Amino acid sequence: MKKKILILAAVMLISLLAACAKPTAQPQPVNNEKNEKNNEEAIDVLVVGGGGAGMVAGITAAENGSKVIIVEKMPMLGGNTIISATGITASDTDLHKQAGIPFTVEDHIKKTMETGKNLPDEKLVRILAESSNDAYQWLVSLGLKYKLDEKEPWWIIPVEGHYGRQLFDAYNKKVEELGDKIEIRLDTKATELIVEGDKVVGAKVVGKDGKEIIIKANAVVMATGGFGNAPELIGEYNPKYAGAHNIMSTAGPTGEGFKMAVAVGAGTRDMEHHQMRPLATPGYWIRETVINEEGLGGILVNASAVRFTNETLKPLELVPEILKQQDRIAYVVFDSEVAATKNGTSAIKNGKMIEAATIEELAEKLGLDAAKLRETVDKYNEGTDEFGRSTMGKVTVGPFYGVKVAPSSHYTMAGITINENAQVTNEAGEPIPGLYAAGEVVGGLYGAGRIAGNNTLDDIVFGKIAGKNASAK
Ligand code: ADP
């Protein structure tokens, strides 16, 4: 299975590369001090990670007069931000005023705190919400066009097109405009932070040629993302998710930056919280409602074509149930009535579900035992349930749909601690001089739950704060 998951990840990576086919800004070499003999360079600000937070931090530091190097370990920029297909959360924008749909800063704070079960650091949440209109306006100033999702008025989504890709087109343009103030080094991985006295003064990095160099900097910004592609770290902190898959993540977010920061004394928080999706397919997660509230009739079976749980458990409770099954996977199966719902239609299209005229044909296409799946569906349709499911529906009206799903990381709530200045803090809450952080590597904004779109907002808000403060001399 692991092999298959790796293949899936490779397929995702290839499609991502294709998605990024539009060339990124040609990295311009920054005129930095180079000491070839010692394999050492010096720069004002070193940003580690070229996802959403790193790009914003790097651009902001350069706009504030610093010479900047962004190191990105992958052959392209983007991280998990570039695959974000949705939008940004912001409050009190002109879009809200025009639509006459209020979503105030106070609403924003309240909703973020409540969704996080009051675990988030309210000081950080307040900054996030209060800066959200500026963040949105900044995107508009970069030429991006948005509209309000009137059903969920915290959502601001592109008028058309793909949110993440548009962001990177805009960021690349900005990098180009900044010329030699900012250099992007792809295929370059930071491996260790360098500390002198109590101050972080740079990092060791390894380029494509495998050569290690030291980049000294007045300040380092960690923007290395979460644990999306680090299932072992997810399992270490959340044993109930041990064995999680990684099919929703790009390859880069492997938790290295988190470990590097912890190694120099960074505090951590909310480590026992990780947003998982039980019904993930490569690059997409099927809304759980297709097998519970909305669809009623959907079921989950394991590789033996047998039901194994109450499908209406909460998503985070469903995850360990699936992880206990053979290969730690399951199959979503539903009929044409569920298919007709909004989330059913989306699951079929985006989750690449397989269609078949009969249950037996579906089983064959999914590689399951046809007689067993027939038996399982018939038993379910009788309406008695050994798992305590109370919303029993029926899987009776063809065509039928099914797909393999693998519980995967959606978002890393945990992370290193920062203060209002985006300075990384130690366990005692004191800033570590020279070290800043922004984005998914940071903990403290979400706690036990997250409203969608706040994460792409926090990349911008705390990326800007980190970039500005890192460039202060
Ligand atoms: P965020 O939204 O916080 O910016 P992303 O997932 O979008 O998170 O981006 C994080 C980026 O950091 C990814 O592109 C990933 O490849 C990069 N990265 C992770 N670890 C390192 C490292 N050790 N050195 C350089 N880049 C890294």
Short mmCIF file of C-alpha atoms and ligand atoms in Angstrom, two decimals, residues 48-54 71-74 78-81 188-190 223-225 252-253 256-257 260 438-441 459, ligand 1:
data_model
loop_
_atom_site.label_atom_id
_atom_site.label_comp_id
_atom_site.label_asym_id
_atom_site.label_seq_id
_atom_site.Cartn_x
_atom_site.Cartn_y
_atom_site.Cartn_z
CA VAL A 48 13.26 29.04 4.55
CA GLY A 49 10.39 27.72 2.42
CA GLY A 50 8.85 29.05 -0.78
CA GLY A 51 5.17 28.38 -0.07
CA GLY A 52 2.60 31.08 0.64
CA ALA A 53 4.09 32.37 3.91
CA GLY A 54 7.69 32.33 2.66
CA VAL A 71 15.49 28.72 -0.13
CA GLU A 72 12.97 26.16 -1.33
CA LYS A 73 13.89 22.51 -1.20
CA MET A 74 11.60 21.44 -4.02
CA GLY A 78 4.23 26.67 -4.00
CA GLY A 79 4.13 24.16 -1.16
CA ASN A 80 0.63 23.24 -0.15
CA THR A 81 -0.51 26.83 -0.74
CA THR A 188 17.91 24.09 -1.86
CA LYS A 189 17.14 22.65 1.52
CA ALA A 190 17.86 24.18 4.90
CA ALA A 223 8.10 29.23 6.53
CA THR A 224 8.43 25.50 6.00
CA GLY A 225 4.77 24.51 6.28
CA GLY A 252 7.67 19.46 0.54
CA PRO A 253 5.93 19.86 3.91
CA GLU A 256 11.86 19.63 8.94
CA GLY A 257 11.55 23.33 9.67
CA MET A 260 15.01 22.71 13.15
CA ALA A 438 4.85 32.35 9.62
CA GLY A 439 2.36 29.96 8.05
CA GLU A 440 1.57 26.34 8.77
CA VAL A 441 4.79 25.77 10.75
CA ASP A 459 0.29 33.17 5.42
P1 ADP B 1 2.83 27.77 4.15
O1 ADP B 1 1.40 27.90 3.80
O2 ADP B 1 3.07 27.82 5.61
O3 ADP B 1 3.70 28.67 3.34
P2 ADP B 1 3.43 25.63 2.32
O4 ADP B 1 3.16 24.18 2.44
O5 ADP B 1 2.65 26.39 1.29
O6 ADP B 1 3.24 26.26 3.76
O7 ADP B 1 4.96 25.90 1.98
C1 ADP B 1 6.01 25.38 2.75
C2 ADP B 1 7.22 25.24 1.83
O8 ADP B 1 8.41 25.02 2.60
C3 ADP B 1 7.12 24.08 0.85
O9 ADP B 1 7.28 24.54 -0.45
C4 ADP B 1 8.27 23.14 1.27
O10 ADP B 1 8.83 22.45 0.19
C5 ADP B 1 9.26 24.13 1.87
N1 ADP B 1 10.21 23.51 2.81
C6 ADP B 1 9.94 22.64 3.80
N2 ADP B 1 11.05 22.31 4.46
C7 ADP B 1 12.07 22.98 3.88
C8 ADP B 1 13.49 23.04 4.10
N3 ADP B 1 14.05 22.33 5.06
N4 ADP B 1 14.23 23.84 3.29
C9 ADP B 1 13.64 24.56 2.30
N5 ADP B 1 12.32 24.52 2.03
C10 ADP B 1 11.54 23.76 2.81
#
